[in-house]
Coordinates of C-alpha atoms and ligand atoms in Angstrom, one line a residue:
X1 CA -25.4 7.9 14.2
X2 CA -24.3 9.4 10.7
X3 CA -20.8 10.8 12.2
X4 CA -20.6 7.9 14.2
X5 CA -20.4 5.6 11.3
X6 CA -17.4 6.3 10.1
X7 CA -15.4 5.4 13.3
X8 CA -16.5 2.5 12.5
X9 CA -14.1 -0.7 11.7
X10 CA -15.5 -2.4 8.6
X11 CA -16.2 -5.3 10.5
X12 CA -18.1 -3.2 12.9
X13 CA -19.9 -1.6 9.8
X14 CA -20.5 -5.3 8.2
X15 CA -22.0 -6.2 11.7
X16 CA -24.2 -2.9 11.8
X17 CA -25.4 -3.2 7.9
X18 CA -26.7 -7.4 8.5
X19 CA -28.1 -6.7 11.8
X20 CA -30.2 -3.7 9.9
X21 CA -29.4 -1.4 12.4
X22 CA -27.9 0.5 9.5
X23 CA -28.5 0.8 6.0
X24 CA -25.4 0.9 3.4
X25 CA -26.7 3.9 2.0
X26 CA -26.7 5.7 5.4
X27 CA -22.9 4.4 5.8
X28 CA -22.1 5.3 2.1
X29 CA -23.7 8.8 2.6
X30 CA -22.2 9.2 5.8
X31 CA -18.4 8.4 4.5
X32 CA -19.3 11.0 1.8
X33 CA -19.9 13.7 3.9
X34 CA -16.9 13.0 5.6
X35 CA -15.1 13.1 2.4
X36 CA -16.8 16.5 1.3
X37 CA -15.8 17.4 5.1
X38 CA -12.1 17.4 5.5
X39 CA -10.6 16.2 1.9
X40 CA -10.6 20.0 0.8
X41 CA -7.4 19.8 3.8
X42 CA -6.3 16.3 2.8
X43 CA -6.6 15.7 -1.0
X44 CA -6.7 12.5 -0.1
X45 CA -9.3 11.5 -3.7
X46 CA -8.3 12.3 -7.0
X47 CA -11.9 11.4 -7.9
X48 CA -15.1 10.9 -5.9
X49 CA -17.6 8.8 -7.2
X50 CA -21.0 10.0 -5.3
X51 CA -23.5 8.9 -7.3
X52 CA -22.3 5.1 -8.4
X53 CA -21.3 4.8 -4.4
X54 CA -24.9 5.7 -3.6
X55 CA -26.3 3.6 -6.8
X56 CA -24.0 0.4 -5.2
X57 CA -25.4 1.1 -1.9
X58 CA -29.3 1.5 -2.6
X59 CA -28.4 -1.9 -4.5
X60 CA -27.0 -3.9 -1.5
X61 CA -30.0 -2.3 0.2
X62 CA -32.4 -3.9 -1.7
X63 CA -30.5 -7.3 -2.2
X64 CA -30.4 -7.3 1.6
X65 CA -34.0 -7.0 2.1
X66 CA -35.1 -9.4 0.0
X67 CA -33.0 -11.8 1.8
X68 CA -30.5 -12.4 -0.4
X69 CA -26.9 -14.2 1.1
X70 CA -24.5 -11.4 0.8
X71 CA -21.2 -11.0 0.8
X72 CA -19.7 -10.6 4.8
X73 CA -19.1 -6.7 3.4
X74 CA -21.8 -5.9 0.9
X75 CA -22.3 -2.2 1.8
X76 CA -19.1 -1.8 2.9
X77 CA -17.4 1.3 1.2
X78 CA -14.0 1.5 0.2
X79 CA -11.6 3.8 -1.6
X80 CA -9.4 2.2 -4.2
X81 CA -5.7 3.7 -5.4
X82 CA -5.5 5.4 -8.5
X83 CA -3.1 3.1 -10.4
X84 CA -5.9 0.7 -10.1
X85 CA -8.5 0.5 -13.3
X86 CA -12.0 1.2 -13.2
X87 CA -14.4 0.4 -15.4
X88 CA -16.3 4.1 -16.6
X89 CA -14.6 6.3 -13.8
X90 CA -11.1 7.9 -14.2
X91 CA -7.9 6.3 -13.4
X92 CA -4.6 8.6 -13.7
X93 CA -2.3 6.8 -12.2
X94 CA -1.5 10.3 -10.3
X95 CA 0.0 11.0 -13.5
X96 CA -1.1 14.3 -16.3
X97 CA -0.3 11.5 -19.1
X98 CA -3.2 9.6 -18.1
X99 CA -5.5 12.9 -17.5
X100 CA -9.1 11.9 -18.9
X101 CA -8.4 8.3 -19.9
X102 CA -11.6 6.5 -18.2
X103 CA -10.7 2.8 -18.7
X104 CA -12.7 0.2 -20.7
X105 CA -12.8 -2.8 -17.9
X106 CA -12.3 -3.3 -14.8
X107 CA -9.6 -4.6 -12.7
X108 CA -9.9 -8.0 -11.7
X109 CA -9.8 -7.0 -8.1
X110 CA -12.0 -3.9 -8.6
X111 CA -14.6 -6.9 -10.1
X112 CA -14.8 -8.9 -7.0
X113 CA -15.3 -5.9 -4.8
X114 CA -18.4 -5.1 -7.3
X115 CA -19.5 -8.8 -7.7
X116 CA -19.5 -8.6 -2.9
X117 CA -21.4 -5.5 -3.7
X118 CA -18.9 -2.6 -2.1
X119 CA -19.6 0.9 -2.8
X120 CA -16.3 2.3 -4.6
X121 CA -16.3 5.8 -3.1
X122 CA -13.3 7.1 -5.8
X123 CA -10.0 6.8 -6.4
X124 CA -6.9 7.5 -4.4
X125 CA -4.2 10.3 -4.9
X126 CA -0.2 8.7 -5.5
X127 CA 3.2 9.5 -6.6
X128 CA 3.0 9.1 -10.0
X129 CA 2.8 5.7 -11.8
X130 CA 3.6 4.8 -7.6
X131 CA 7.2 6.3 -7.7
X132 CA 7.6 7.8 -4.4
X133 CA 7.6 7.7 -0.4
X134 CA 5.7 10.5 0.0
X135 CA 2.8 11.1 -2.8
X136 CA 4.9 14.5 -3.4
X137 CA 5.7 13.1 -6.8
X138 CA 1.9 13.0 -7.6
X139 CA 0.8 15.3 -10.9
X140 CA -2.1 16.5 -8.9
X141 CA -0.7 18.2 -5.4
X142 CA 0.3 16.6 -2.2
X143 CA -1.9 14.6 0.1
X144 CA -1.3 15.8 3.4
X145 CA -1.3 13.4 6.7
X146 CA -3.8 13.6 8.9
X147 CA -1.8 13.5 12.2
X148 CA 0.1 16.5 11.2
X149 CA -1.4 18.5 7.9
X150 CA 2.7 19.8 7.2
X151 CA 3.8 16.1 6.6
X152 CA 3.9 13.7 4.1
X153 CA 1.2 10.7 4.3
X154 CA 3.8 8.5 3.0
X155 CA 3.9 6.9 -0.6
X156 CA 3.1 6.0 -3.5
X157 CA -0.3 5.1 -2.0
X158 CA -0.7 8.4 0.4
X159 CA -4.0 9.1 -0.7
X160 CA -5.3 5.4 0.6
X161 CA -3.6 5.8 3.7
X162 CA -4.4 9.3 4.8
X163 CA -8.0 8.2 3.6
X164 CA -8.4 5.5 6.1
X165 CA -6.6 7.1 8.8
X166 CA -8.9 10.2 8.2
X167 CA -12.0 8.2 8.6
X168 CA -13.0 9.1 5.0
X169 CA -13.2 5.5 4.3
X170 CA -13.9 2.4 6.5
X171 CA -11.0 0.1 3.8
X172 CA -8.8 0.8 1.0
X173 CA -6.9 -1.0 -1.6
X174 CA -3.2 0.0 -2.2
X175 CA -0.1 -1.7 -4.4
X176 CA 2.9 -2.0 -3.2
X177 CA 6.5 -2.3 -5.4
X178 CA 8.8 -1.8 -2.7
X179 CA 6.7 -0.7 0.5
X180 CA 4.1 1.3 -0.9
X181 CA 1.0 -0.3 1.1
X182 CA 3.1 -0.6 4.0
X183 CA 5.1 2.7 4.5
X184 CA 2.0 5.0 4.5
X185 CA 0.4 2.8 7.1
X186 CA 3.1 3.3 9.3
X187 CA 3.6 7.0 8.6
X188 CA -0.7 7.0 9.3
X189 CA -0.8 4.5 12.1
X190 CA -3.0 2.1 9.7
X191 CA -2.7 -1.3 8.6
X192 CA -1.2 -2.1 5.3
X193 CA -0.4 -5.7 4.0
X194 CA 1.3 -6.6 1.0
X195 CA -0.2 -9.8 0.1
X196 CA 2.7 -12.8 -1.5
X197 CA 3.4 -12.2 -4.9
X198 CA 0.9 -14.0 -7.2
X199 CA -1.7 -14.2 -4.1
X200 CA -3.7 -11.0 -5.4
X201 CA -4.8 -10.5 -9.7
X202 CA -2.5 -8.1 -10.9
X203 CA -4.6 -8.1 -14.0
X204 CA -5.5 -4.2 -14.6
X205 CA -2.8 -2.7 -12.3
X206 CA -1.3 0.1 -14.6
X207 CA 2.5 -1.9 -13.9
X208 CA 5.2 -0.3 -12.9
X209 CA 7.8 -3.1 -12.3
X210 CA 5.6 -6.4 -12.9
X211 CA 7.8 -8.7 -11.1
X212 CA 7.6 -6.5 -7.7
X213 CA 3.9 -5.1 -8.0
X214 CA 1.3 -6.3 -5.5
X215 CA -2.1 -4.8 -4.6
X216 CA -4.0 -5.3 -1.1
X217 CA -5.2 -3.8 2.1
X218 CA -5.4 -0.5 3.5
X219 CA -7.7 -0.7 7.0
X220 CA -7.9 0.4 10.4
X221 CA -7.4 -3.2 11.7
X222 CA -5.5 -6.4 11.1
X223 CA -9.2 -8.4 10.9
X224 CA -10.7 -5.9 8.3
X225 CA -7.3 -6.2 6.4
X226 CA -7.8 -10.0 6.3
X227 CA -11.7 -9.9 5.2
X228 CA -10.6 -7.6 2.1
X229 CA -7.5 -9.8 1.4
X230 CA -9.4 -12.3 1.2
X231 CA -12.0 -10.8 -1.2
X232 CA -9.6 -9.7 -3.9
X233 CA -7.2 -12.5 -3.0
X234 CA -7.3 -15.8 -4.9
X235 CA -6.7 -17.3 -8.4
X236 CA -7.1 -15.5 -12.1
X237 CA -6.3 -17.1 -15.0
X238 CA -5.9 -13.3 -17.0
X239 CA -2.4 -13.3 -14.7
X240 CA 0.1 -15.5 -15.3
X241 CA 1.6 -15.0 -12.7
X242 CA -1.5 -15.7 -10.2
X243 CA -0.8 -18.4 -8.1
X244 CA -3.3 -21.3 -8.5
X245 CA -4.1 -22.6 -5.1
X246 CA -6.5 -22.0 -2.4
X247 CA -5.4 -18.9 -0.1
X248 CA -5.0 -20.3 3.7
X249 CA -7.5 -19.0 5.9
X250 CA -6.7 -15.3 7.2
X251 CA -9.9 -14.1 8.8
X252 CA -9.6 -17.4 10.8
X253 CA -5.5 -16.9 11.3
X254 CA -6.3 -13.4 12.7
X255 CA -9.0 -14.4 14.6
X256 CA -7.1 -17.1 16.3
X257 CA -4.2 -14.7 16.7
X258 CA -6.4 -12.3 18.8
X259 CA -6.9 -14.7 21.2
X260 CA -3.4 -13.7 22.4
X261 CA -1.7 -16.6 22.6
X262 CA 1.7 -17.2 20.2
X263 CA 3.5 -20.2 22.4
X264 CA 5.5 -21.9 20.1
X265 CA 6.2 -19.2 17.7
X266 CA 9.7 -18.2 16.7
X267 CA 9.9 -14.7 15.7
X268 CA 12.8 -13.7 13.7
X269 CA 14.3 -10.0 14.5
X270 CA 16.4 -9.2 11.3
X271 CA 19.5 -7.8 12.6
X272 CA 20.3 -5.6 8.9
X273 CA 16.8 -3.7 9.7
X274 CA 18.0 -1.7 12.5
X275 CA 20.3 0.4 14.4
X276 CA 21.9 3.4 13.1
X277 CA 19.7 5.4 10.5
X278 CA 16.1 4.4 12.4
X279 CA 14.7 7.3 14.2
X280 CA 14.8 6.6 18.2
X281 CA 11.4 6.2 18.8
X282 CA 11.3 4.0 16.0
X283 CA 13.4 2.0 17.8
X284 CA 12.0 2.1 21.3
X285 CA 8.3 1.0 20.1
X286 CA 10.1 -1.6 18.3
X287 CA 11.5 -3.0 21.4
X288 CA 8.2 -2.6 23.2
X289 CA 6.5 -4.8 20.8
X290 CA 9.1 -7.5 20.8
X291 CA 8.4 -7.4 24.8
X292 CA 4.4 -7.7 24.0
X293 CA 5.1 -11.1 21.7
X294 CA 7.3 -12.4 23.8
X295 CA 4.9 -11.9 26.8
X296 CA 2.3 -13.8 24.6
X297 CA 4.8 -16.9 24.5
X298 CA 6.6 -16.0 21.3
X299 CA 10.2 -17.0 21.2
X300 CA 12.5 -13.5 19.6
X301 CA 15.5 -15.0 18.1
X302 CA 18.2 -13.1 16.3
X303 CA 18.8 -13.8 12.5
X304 CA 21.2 -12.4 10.0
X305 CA 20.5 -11.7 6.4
X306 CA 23.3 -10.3 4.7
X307 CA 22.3 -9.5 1.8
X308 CA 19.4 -7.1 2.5
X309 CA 22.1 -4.2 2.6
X310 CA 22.6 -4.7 -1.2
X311 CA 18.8 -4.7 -1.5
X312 CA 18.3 -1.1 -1.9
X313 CA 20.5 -0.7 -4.7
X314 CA 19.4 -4.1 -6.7
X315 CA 15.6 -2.6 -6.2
X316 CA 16.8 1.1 -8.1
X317 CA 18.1 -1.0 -11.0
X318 CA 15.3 -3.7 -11.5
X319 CA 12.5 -1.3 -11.1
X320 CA 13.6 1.2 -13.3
X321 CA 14.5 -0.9 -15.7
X322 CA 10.9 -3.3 -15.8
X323 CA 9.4 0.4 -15.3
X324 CA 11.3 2.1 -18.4
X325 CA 10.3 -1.2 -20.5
X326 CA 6.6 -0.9 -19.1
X327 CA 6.0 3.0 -19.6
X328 CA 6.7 2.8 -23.5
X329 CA 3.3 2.3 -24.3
X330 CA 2.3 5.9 -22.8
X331 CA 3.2 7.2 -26.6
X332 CA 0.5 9.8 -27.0
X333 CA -1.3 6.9 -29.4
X334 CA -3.0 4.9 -27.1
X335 CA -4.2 6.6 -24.1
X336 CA -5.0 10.0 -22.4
X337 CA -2.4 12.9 -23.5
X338 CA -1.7 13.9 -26.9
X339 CA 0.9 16.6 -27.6
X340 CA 1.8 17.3 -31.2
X341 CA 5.2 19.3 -31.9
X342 CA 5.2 23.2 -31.2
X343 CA 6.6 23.1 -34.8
X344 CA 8.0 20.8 -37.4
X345 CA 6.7 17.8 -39.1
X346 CA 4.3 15.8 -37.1
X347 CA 5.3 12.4 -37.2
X348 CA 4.8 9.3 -34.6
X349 CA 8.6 9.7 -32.9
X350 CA 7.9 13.5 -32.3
X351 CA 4.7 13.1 -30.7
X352 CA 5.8 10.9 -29.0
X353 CA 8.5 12.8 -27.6
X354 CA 6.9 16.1 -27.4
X355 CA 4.1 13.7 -25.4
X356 CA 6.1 11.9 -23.0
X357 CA 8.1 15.2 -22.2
X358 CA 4.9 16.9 -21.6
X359 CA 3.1 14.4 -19.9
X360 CA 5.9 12.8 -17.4
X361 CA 6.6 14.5 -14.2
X362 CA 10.9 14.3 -13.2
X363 CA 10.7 11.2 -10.9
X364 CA 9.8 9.4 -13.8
X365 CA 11.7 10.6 -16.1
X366 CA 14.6 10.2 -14.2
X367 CA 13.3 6.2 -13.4
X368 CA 13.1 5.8 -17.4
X369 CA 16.4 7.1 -18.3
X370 CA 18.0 4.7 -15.2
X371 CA 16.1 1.9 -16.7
X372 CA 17.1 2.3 -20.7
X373 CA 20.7 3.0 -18.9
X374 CA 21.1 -0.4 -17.2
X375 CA 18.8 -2.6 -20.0
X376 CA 21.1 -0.8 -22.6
X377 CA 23.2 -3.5 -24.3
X378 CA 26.8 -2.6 -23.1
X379 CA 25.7 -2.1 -19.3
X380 CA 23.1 -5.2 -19.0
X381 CA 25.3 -7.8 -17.5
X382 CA 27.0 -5.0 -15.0
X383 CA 23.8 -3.2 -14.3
X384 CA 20.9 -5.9 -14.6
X385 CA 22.7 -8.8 -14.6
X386 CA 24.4 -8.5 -11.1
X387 CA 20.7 -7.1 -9.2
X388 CA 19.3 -10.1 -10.7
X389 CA 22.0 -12.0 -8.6
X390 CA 22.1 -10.1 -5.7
X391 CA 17.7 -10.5 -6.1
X392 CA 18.6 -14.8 -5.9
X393 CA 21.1 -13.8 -2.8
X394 CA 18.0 -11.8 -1.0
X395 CA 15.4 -14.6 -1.4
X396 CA 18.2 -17.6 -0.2
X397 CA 18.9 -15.3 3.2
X398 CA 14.9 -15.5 3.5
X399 CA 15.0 -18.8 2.7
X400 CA 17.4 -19.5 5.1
X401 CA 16.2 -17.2 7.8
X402 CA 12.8 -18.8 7.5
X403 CA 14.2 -22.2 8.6
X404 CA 15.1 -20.5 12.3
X405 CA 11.8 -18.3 12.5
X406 CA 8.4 -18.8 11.7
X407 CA 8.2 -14.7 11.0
X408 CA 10.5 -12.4 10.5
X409 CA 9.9 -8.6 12.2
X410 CA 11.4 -5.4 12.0
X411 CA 10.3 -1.6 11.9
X412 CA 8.5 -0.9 9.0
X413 CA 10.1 2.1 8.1
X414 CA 13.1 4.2 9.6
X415 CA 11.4 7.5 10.7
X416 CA 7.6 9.1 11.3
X417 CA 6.3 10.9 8.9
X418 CA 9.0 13.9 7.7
X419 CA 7.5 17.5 6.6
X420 CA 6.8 18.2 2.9
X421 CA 10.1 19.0 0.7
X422 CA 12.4 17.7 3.2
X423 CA 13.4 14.9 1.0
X424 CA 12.0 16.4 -2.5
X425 CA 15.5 17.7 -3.7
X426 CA 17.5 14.1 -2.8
X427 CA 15.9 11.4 -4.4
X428 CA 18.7 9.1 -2.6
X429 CA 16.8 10.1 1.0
X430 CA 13.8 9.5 -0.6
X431 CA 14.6 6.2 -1.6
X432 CA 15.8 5.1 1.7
X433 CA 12.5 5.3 3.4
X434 CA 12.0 1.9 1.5
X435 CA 15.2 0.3 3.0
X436 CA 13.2 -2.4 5.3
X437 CA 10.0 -2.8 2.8
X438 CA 11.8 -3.8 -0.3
X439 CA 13.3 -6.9 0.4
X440 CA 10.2 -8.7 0.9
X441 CA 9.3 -7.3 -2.9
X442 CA 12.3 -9.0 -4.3
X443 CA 11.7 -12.2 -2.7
X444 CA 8.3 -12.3 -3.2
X445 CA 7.2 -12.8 0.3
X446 CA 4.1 -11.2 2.1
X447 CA 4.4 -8.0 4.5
X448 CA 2.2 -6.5 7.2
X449 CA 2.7 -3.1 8.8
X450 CA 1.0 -3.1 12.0
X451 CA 0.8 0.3 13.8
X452 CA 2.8 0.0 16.8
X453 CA 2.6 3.5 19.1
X454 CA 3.7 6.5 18.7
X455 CA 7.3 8.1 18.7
X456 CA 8.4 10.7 20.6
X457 CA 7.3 13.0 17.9
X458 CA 3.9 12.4 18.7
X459 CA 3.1 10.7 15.3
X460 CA 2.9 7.2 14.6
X461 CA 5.1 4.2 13.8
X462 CA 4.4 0.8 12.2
X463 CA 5.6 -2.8 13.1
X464 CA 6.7 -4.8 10.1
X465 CA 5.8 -9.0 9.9
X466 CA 7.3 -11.1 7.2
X467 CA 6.4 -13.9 6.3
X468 CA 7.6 -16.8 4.0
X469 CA 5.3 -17.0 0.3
X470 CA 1.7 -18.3 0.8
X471 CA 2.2 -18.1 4.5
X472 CA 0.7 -14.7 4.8
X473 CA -2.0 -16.3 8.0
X474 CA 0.9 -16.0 10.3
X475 CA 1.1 -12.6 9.5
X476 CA -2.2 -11.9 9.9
X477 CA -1.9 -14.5 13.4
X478 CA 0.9 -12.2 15.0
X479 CA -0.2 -8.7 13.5
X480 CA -3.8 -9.6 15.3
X481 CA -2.0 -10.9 18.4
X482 CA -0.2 -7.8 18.8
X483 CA -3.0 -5.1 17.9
X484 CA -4.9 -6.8 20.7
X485 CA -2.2 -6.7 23.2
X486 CA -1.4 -3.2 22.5
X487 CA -4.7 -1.8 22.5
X488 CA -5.1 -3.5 26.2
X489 CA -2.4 -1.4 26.7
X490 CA -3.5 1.6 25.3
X491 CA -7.1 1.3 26.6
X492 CA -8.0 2.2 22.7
X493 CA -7.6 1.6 18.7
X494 CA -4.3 3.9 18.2
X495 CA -6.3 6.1 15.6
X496 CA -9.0 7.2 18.6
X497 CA -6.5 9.0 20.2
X498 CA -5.6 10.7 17.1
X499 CA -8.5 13.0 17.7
X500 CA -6.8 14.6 20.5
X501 CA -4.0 16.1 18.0
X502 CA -4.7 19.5 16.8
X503 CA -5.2 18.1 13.4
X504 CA -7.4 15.6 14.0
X505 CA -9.8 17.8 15.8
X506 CA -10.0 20.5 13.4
X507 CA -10.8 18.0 10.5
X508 CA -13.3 16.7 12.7
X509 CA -15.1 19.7 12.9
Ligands
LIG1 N1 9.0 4.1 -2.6 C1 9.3 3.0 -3.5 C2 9.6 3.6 -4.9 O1 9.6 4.8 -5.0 C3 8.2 2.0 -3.6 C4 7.1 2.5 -4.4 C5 6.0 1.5 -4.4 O2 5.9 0.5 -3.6 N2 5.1 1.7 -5.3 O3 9.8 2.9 -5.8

C-alpha cells in the first residue's frame, strides 16, 4: 500500500485515514519516502520537515482513536511555499537574504492547517520573494518539472507545483501576484486557484505587492482544491484587508459541478486572451474544452475587454513599486543576512547596502530600482499614477463583462512548459507568460487553472476560470464540471498518464 498512497487524491487519502484503513503516519511516511525518492531530481523542498510531519501525524493518530471529530483532512500532508512563515522551521522566501531566519509565528493560514491537524511536510522552492515564471530566479537552484526534467515547473511557486504533480505531496499551498498558483499548475497539469482578494489571511505572507498577493491551493483535483480553500479561507481580523463574510460553499459548488450538468450557464470567452502569441496546442485544447461545457448545456458567448492589453504593463509598474516599498525592511537589521562593509566605517546605510547587494539576487534588484523609479516624485503621476488608472479601466471591463457571463475562460497561460534559460536573458519574455493570469490580480477577482490535455508537445496545458469577487463556487462549479467530463474522456486523472513519459517513470523508480 505504502507507494500506493501517494497516488492518492487527498480526498481519497481523507477517506482512507477515517475509514482506518490507513494510518496518517503510514501516509506521512509514505509521502516522505517519496520525497527522499525523486526530490534529489526535482528540488522541489527547500526544507523537509521529517520529524514534525511524523510528530503531526502520530498526533492525528491518536486523536483519531480516541474518537475525537476531526477535521475532514486531519492526516492529510501538505507542502507549503516558501514565502509562507512558519513558526520554528525555515522560511527563505527562495531568497539568500532570508538564509537561516526561522520565524517567530505562524502564518495565519499555516495555523488553521495545524489547528485541522495536517502534517506540514516542508517548504516549497520559488523565484525569489515570488518574482518569476519559472522558479529560475530562486537563490537556491532550479526546480525542475516532472513531465520533462529540462523544463521549467513554472513560477514563482515551482516547487509547489512540481511537488504535487510529482506525487511528493497529496496538497500544497501557493501565492499568487500575477499567476503564480495558476501558471505552474498549467505548466504541471495540476490544479491551482487563486482564491478573491481578501478571501484567504494574508497575515504572515512575506509581501511582495500587498494589494495583488493571494495564497491558496495547489492539488491534483478541483474537489481537493476546494477542501483546502476552504480550510485556510475565511475571515482574520490581523488583515485588514480580510473580507468579513462567510465564504460560499465550494466543496458543495464542486460537488454539484461534477454532476455534469452547467444548463443555464453563460461562459464568457475573453476575446484579448487569445490568438496570436498562444502556442497551437494551447489553442486547440482550448477549443476542445469550450466544446465539453457547451456539451454540458453551458452557453460560450464572446466578450471583449479592452483593457486587459494594457494590463501587462500597469502590473510591471504597481508591483515593482508596492514591491520596492515592501523589501526596505530586508536592511541587514532585522532578519537573516548581515554583511558589514569589506572596508570603511561601519555604519547603518553601508550595511545596508553592502547587505541588500549581497543578499538580492538581479530580478529583484532590477524590480526595486523599477519600483523607486516610478514612486520617485517627478515620475509618480506618469509612472503610478496612470497604472493606477488603467488598474480602475481593467476591473470596469470585468465588471462589465461579468454582466454577459457568469465566468469568464481563457487559457491559462500562452505556451507548455519552455526549457531552462530560454527566457532567463529577457525578462520581457519572461514576463509575458503572465499575460492572461494578471488581470484577475488587478481586479481582485478569483482564478482557477484546470489542467486541460496535453499539447502537441506532449506536456500539459491548463484551462483558466474567472470569476467575479466572492463568487469563486462557480469556479470551483465549472472547473469540477469540466475535470469530470474530461477524464470520461481520457479514461483517467491527466497526471496517471504522466507515468508513461520517460520522466515520470524514472522518478518512479
Ligand atoms: N510571474 C509574475 C511575476 O514575476 C507573477 C509572480 C507571482 O504571482 N508571484 O511577478
Amino acid at each position: 500500500m505504502t507507494s500506493d498512497i501517494t497516488r492518492l487524491s487527498a480526498a481519497e487519502l481523507a477517506a482512507a485515514l477515517a475509514d482506518g484503513s490507513v494510518t496518517s503516519v503510514e501516509a506521512t511516511q509514505a509521502h516522505l519516502d517519496r520525497i527522499a525518492a525523486v526530490d534529489g531530481d526535482l528540488n522541489s523542498f527547500l526544507h523537509v520537515s521529517d520529524a514534525d510531519a511524523l510528530a503531526t501525524a502520530a498526533e492525528v493518530d491518536a486523536r483519531r482513536a480516541a474518537g475525537e471529530d476531526l477535521h475532514v483532512l486531519a492526516g492529510v500532508p501538505i507542502a507549503v511555499k516558501d514565502v509562507v512563515v512558519t513558526k520554528g522551521m525555515p522560511t527563505t522566501a527562495g531568497s539568500k537574504i532570508l538564509e537561516g531566519w526561522i520565524p517567530p509565528y505562524d502564518a495565519t493560514l499555516v495555523e488553521r492547517l495545524k489547528a485541522a491537524g495536517l502534517p506540514i511536510l516542508g517548504k516549497t522552492n520559488m523565484d525569489e520573494f515570488a518574482m518569476g515564471s519559472s522558479t529560475e530566479h530562486s537563490a537556491y537552484g532550479n526546480t525542475r518539472n516532472p513531465w520533462d526534467l529540462e523544463r521549467i515547473p513554472g513560477g514563482s511557486g515551482g516547487g509547489s507545483a512540481a511537488a504535487v504533480a510529482a506525487f511528493e505531496a497529496p496538497l500544497a499551498i501557493g501565492t499568487d501576484t500575477g499567476g503564480s498558483i495558476r501558471q505552474p499548475g498549467a505548466v504541471t497539469g495540476t490544479v491551482g486557484v487563486k482564491p478573491t482578494y481578501g478571501g484567504v489571511s494574508r497575515y504572515g505572507l512575506i509581501a511582495m505587492a500587498s494589494s495583488l498577493d493571494q495564497a491558496g491551493p495547489v492539488t491534483r483535483t478541483v474537489a481537493d482544491a476546494a477542501l483546502l480553500h476552504e480550510l485556510i479561507g475565511g475571515h482574520d481580523p490581523r488583515d485588514s484587508t480580510s473580507i468579513d463574510e462567510p465564504m460560499p460553499g465550494l466543496v458543495e459548488a464542486a460537488r454539484q459541478g461534477a454532476a455534469g450538468d452547467l444548463s443555464g450557464l453563460r461562459v464568457g470567452v475573453v476575446k484579448e486572451l487569445s490568438g496570436e502569441g498562444y502556442q497551437a496546442g494551447v489553442s486547440a485544447r482550448f477549443e476542445e474544452s469550450l466544446e465539453q461545457l457547451r456539451s454540458l448545456g453551458a452557453e460560450i458567448v464572446e466578450v471583449s475587454c479592452p483593457h486587459f492589453t494594457y494590463a501587462l504593463d500597469a502590473y510591471y509598474l504597481i508591483m515593482p513599486s508596492e514591491a520596492s516599498s515592501n523589501l526596505a525592511k530586508f536592511d541587514g537589521m532585522r532578519f537573516g543576512l548581515r554583511v558589514e562593509p569589506a572596508d570603511g566605517p561601519v555604519t547603518a546605510e553601508r550595511v545596508m547596502a553592502a547587505t541588500r547587494g549581497a543578499g538580492f539576487g538581479d530580478e529583484v534588484k532590477r524590480r526595486i530600482i523599477l519600483g523607486t523609479y516610478a514612486l520617485s516624485a517627478g515620475y509618480y503621476d506618469a509612472y503610478y499614477g496612470s497604472a493606477q488608472k488603467i488598474r480602475t479601466l481593467i476591473q470596469r471591463d470585468f465588471d462589465a463583462a461579468f454582466t454577459r457571463a457568469d465566468v469568464l475562460v481563457s487559457p491559462t497561460a500562452p505556451t507548455t512548459a519552455f526549457k531552462f534559460g530560454e527566457k532567463l536573458d529577457d525578462p520581457l519574455a519572461m514576463y509575458l507568460n503572465d499575460v492572461a493570469t494578471i488581470p484577475a490580480n488587478l481586479a481582485g477577482v478569483p482564478g482557477m487553472s484546470v489542467p486541460n490535455g496535453l499539447s502537441d508537445d506532449g506536456l500539459p496545458v491548463g484551462f483558466q476560470i474567472l470569476a467575479p469577487a466572492k463568487a469563486d463556487d462557480r469556479m470551483y462549479r465549472v472547473g469540477a464540471a469540466l475535470e469530470a467530463a474530461l477524464e470520461k474522456t481520457w479514461g483517467a486523472p491527466l497526471l496517471t498518464r504522466a507515468p508513461e513519459l520517460k520522466t515520470m517513470t524514472e522518478l518512479s523508480r
